CSV table of C-alpha atoms and ligand atoms in Angstrom, one decimal:
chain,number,residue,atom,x,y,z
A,257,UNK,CA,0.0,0.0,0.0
A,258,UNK,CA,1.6,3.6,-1.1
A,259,UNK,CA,2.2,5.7,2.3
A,260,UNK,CA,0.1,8.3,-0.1
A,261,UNK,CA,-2.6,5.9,1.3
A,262,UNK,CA,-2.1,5.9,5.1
A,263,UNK,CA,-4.9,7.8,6.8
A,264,UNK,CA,-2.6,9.7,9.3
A,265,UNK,CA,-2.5,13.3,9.9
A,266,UNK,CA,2.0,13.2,9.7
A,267,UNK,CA,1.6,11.6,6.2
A,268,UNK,CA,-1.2,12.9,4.3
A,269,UNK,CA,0.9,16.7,5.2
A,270,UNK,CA,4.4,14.8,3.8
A,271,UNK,CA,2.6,14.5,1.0
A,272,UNK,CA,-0.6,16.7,0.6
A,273,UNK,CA,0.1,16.9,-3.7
A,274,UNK,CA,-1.2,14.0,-3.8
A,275,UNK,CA,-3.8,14.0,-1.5
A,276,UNK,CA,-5.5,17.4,-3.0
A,277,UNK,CA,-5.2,15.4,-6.8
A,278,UNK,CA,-6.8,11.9,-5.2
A,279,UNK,CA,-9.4,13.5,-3.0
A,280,UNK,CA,-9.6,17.1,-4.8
A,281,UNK,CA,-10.9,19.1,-1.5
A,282,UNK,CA,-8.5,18.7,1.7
A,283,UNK,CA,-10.0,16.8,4.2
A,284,UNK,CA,-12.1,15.0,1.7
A,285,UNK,CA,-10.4,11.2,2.0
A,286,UNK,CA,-11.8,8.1,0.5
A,287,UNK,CA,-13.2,6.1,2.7
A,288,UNK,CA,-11.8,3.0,1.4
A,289,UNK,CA,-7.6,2.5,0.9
A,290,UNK,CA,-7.0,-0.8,0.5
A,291,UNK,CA,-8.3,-4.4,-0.3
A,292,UNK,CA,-7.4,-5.2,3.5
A,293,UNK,CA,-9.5,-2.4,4.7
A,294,UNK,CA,-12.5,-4.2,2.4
A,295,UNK,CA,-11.5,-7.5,4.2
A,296,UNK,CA,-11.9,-5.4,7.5
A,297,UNK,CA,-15.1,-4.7,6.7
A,298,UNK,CA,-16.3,-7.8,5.8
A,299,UNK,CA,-14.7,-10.3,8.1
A,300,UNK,CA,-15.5,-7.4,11.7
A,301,UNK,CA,-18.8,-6.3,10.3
A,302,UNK,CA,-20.6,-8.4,7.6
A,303,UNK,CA,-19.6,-12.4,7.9
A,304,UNK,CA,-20.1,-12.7,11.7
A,305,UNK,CA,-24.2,-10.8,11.2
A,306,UNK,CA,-24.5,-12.7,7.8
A,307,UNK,CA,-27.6,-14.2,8.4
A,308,UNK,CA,-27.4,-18.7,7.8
A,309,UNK,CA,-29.2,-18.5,4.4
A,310,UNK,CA,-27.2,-15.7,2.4
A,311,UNK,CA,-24.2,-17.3,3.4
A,312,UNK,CA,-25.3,-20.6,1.9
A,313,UNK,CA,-26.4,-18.5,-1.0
A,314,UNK,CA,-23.3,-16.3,-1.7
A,315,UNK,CA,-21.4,-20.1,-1.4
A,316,UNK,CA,-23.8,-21.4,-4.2
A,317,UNK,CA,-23.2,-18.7,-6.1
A,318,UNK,CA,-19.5,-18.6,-5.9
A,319,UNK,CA,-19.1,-22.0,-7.5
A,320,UNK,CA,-22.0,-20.8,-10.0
A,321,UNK,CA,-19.7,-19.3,-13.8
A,322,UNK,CA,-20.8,-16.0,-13.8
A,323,UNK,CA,-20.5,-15.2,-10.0
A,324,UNK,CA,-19.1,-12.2,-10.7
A,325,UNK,CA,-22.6,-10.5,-11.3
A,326,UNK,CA,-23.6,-11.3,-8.0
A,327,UNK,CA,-24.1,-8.5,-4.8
A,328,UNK,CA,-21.4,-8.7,-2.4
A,329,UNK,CA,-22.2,-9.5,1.2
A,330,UNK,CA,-21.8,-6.3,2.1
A,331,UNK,CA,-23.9,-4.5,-0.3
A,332,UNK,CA,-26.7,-6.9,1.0
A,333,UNK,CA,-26.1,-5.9,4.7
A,334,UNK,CA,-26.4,-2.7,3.2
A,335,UNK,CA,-29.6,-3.1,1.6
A,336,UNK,CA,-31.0,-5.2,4.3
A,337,UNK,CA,-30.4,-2.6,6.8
A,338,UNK,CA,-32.0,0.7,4.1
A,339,UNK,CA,-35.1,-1.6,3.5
A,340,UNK,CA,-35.5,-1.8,7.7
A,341,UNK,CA,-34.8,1.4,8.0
A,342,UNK,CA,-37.0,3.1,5.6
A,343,UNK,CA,-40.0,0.0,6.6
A,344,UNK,CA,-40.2,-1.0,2.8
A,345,UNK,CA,-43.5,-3.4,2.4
A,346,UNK,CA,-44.2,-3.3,-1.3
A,347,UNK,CA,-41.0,-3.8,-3.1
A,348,UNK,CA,-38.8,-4.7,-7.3
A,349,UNK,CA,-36.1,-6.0,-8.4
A,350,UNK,CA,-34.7,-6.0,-12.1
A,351,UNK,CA,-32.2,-8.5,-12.2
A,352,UNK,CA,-32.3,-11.4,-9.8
A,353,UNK,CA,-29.0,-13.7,-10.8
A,354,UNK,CA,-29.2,-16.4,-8.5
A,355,UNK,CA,-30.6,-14.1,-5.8
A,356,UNK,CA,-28.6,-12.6,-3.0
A,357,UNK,CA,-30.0,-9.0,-3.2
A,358,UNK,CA,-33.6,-10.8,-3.4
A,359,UNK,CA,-32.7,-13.3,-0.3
A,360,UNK,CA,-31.4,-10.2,1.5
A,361,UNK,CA,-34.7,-7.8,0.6
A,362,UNK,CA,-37.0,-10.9,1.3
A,363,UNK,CA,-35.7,-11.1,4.9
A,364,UNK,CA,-35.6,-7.5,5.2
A,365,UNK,CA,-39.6,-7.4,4.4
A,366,UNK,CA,-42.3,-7.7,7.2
A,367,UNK,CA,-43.9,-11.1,6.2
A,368,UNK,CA,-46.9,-9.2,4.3
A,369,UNK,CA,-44.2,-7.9,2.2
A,370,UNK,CA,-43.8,-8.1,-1.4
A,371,UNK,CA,-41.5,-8.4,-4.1
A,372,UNK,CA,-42.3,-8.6,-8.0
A,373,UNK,CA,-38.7,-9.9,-9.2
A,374,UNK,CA,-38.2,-10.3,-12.9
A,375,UNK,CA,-34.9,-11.5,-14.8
A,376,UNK,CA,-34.7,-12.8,-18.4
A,377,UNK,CA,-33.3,-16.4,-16.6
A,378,UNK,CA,-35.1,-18.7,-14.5
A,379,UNK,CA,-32.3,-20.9,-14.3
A,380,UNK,CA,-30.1,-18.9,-12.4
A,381,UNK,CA,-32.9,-18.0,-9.6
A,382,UNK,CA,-33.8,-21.5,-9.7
A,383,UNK,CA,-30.1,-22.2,-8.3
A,384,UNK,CA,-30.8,-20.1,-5.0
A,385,UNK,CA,-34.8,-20.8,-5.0
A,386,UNK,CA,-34.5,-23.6,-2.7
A,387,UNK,CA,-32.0,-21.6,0.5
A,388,UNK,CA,-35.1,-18.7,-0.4
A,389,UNK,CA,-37.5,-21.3,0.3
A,390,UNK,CA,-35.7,-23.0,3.7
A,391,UNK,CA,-35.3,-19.3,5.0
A,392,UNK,CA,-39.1,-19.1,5.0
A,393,UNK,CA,-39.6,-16.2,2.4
A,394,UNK,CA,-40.1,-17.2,-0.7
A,395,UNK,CA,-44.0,-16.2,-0.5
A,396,UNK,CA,-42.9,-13.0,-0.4
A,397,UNK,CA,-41.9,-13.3,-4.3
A,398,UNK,CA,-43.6,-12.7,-7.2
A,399,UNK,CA,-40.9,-14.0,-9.5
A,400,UNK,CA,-41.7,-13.1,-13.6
A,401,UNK,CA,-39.3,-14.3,-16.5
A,402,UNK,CA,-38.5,-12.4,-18.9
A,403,UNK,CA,-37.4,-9.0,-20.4
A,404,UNK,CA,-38.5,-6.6,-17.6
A,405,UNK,CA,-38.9,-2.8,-19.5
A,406,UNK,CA,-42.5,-4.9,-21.4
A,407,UNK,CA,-43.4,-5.9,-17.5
A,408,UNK,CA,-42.9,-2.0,-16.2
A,409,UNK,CA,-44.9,-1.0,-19.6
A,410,UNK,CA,-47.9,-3.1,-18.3
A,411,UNK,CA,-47.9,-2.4,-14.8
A,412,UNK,CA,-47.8,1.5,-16.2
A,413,UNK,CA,-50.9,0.8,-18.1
A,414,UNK,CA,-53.0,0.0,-14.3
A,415,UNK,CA,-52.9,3.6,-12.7
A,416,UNK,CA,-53.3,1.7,-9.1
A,417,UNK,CA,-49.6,0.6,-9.4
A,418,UNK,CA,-48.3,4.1,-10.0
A,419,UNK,CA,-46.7,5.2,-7.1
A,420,UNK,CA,-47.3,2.0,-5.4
A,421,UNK,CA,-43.6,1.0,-4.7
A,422,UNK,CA,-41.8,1.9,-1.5
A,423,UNK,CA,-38.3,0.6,-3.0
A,424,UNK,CA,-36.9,-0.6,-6.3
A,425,UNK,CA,-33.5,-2.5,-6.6
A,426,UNK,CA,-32.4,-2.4,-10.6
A,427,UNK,CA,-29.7,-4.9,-11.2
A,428,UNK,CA,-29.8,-5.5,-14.8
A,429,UNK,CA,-28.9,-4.6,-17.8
A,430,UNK,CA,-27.2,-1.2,-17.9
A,431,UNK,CA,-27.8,-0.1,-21.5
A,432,UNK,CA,-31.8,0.2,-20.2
A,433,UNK,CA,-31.6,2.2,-16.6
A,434,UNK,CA,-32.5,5.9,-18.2
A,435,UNK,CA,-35.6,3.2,-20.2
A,436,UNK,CA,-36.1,2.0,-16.6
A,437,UNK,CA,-35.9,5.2,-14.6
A,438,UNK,CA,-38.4,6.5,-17.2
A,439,UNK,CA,-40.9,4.1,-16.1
A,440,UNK,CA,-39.8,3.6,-12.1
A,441,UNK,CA,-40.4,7.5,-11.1
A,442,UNK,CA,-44.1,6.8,-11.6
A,443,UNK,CA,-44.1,3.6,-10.0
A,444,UNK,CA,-42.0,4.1,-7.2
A,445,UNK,CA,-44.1,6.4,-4.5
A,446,UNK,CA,-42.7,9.8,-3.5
A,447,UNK,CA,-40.7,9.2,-0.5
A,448,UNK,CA,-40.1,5.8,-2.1
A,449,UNK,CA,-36.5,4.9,-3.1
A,450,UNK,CA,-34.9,3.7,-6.2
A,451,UNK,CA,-31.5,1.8,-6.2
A,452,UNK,CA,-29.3,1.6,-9.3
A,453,UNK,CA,-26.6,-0.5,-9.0
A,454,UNK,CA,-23.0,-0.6,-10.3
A,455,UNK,CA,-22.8,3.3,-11.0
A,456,UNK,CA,-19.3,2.9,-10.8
A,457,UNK,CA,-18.8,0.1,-13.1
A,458,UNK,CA,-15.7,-1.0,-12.6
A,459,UNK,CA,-14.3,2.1,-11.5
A,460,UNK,CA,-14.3,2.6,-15.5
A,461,UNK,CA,-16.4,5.9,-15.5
A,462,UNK,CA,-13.3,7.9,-14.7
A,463,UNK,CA,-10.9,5.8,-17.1
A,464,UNK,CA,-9.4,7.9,-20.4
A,465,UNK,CA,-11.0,7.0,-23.6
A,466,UNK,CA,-7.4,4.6,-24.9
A,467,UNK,CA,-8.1,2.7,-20.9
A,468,UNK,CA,-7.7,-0.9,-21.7
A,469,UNK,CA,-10.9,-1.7,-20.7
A,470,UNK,CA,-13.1,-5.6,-21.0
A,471,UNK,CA,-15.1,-5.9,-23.6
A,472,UNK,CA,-18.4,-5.6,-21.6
A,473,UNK,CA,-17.1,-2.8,-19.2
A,474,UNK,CA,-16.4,-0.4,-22.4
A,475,UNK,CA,-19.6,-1.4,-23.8
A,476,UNK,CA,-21.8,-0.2,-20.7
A,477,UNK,CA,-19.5,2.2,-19.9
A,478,UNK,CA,-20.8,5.4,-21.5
A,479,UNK,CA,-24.8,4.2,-20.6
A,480,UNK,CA,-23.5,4.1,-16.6
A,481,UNK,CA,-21.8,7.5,-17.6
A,482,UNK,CA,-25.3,9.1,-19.1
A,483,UNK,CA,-27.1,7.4,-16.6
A,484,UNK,CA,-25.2,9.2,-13.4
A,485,UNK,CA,-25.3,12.6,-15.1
A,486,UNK,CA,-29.5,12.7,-16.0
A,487,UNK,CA,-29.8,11.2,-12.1
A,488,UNK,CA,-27.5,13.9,-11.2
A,489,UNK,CA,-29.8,16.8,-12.9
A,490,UNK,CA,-33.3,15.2,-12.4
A,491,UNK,CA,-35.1,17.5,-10.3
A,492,UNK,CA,-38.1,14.9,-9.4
A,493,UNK,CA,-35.5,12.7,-7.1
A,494,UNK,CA,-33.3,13.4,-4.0
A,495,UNK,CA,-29.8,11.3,-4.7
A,496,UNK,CA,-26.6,9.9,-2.9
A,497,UNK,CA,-24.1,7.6,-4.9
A,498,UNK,CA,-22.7,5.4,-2.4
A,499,UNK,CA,-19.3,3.6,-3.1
A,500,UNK,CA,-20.3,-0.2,-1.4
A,501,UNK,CA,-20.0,-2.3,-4.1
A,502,UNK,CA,-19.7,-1.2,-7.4
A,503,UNK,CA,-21.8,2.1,-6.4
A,504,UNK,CA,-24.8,1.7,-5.9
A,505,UNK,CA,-27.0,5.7,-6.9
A,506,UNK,CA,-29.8,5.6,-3.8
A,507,UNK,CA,-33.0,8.5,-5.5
A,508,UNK,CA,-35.8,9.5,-3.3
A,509,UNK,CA,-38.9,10.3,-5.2
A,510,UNK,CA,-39.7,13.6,-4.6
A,511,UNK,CA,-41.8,14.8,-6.9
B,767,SAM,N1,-29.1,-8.7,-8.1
B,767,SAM,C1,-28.4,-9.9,-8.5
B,767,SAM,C2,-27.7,-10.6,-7.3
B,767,SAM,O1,-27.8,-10.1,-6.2
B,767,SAM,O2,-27.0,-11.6,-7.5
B,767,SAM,C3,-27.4,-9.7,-9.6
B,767,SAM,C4,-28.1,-9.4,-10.9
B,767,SAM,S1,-27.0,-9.6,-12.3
B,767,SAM,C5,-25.8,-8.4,-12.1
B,767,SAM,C6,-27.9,-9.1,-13.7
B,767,SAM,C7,-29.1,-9.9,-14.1
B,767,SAM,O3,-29.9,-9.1,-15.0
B,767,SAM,C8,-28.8,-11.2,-14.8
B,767,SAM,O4,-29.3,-12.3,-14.0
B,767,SAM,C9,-29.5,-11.1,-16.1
B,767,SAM,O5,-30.1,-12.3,-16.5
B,767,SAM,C10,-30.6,-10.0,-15.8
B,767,SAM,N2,-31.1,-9.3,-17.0
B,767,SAM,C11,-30.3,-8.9,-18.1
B,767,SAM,N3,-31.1,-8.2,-18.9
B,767,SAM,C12,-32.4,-8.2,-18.4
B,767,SAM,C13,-33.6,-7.6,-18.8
B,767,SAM,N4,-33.8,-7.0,-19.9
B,767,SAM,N5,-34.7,-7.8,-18.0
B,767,SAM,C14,-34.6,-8.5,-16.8
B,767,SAM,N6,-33.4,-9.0,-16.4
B,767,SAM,C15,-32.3,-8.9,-17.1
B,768,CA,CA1,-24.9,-5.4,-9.2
């Protein structure tokens, strides 16, 4: 780790160049400085209140291909905790994978709660379905296959949905959020919160054009970029882009 990185009063002023060009305002530091401070995190705060059935979940997934797409364990503390906090009954997801963030915002949900979860693969959720079933919330799910912007469209179309949803997680595919967000701000209710996720993609939105980037990170890239900017300068939502995870863009409805 660079000593640029120690979080100490005697070094940031050794070397406060590069402090000012990292953090831009003095006294602004990032919060995170190292992959060992992430394994702080995790193994002090998250793993030991991981509840049984995520953990079974999150070791599915890890064996599951494409267990890169999943939410880390403590992006789903996180959204366990927000969904508590702000008593969400009547809640989306776009984008289930094999379901942490669902398992995690099932458990979070008083047991009247809901959840209409869609994602283009059954398969995947049908991987995690049965640790959703043993934790006793899988009646809280109204799973629906398939492409989810047709879904939104139809629930538009009954004017008893619109502003009927106290949170919405979108977790999908990232060349559709402003399509999405479109369609969310009337369903969501004001007060109610909508949660992109990966607004930092990869850390990619503040790479130079040449950056070697993966294929499918320069593909999304610019959407995630045109995504933060219209949530930035919409005036109907309140916003704060948290960096747990990959970012995850938090809007309150407010108009
Ligand atoms: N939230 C999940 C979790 O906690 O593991 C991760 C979701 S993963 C990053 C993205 C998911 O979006 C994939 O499972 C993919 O099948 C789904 N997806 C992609 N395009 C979609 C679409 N148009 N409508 C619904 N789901 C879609
Ligand atoms: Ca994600």
């Amino acid at each position: 780790m660079a000593s640029t990185n120690v979080q100490n009063g005697a070094d940031a002023s050794k070397d406060s160049t590069k402090q000012v060009s990292r953090h831009q305002e003095v006294g602004h530091k990032s919060l995170l400085q190292s992959d060992a401070l992430y394994q702080y995190i995790l193994e002090t705060s998250v793993y030991p209140r991981e509840p049984e059935s995520m953990r079974e979940l999150r070791e599915i997934t890890a064996k599951h291909p494409w267990n890169l797409m999943t939410t880390s364990a403590d992006e789903g503390q996180f959204l366990n905790l927000l969904l508590k906090l702000i008593n969400a009954k009547n809640t989306m997801e776009i984008g289930v994978y094999t379901g942490y963030s669902l398992l995690s915002t099932a458990l979070a949900l008083p047991d009247d709660g809901k959840i209409i979860a869609m994602d283009i693969n059954r398969e995947n959720y049908e991987l995690g379905l049965p640790v959703i079933q043993k934790a006793g919330v899988a009646h809280k799910i109204d799973f629906r296959e398939g492409p989810a912007l047709p879904v939104l469209d139809q629930m538009l179309e009954n004017k008893e949905m619109h502003g009927s949803f106290d949170f919405i997680f979108v977790d999908a595919d990232k060349d559709n959020y402003l399509n999405y967000h479109k369609r969310l701000i009337d369903l969501v209710k004001i007060g109610g919160v909508i949660g992109y996720d990966n607004t930092l993609w990869n850390g990619s939105v503040v790479a130079p054009p040449d950056a070697p980037l993966r294929k499918y990170v320069r593909y999304y890239r610019d959407f995630v970029i045109e995504l933060n900017k219209a949530l930035a300068a919409d005036p109907r939502i309140e916003i704060s882009q948290i960096p747990v995870g990959d970012g995850i863009t938090l809007c309150r409805r407010v108009s």
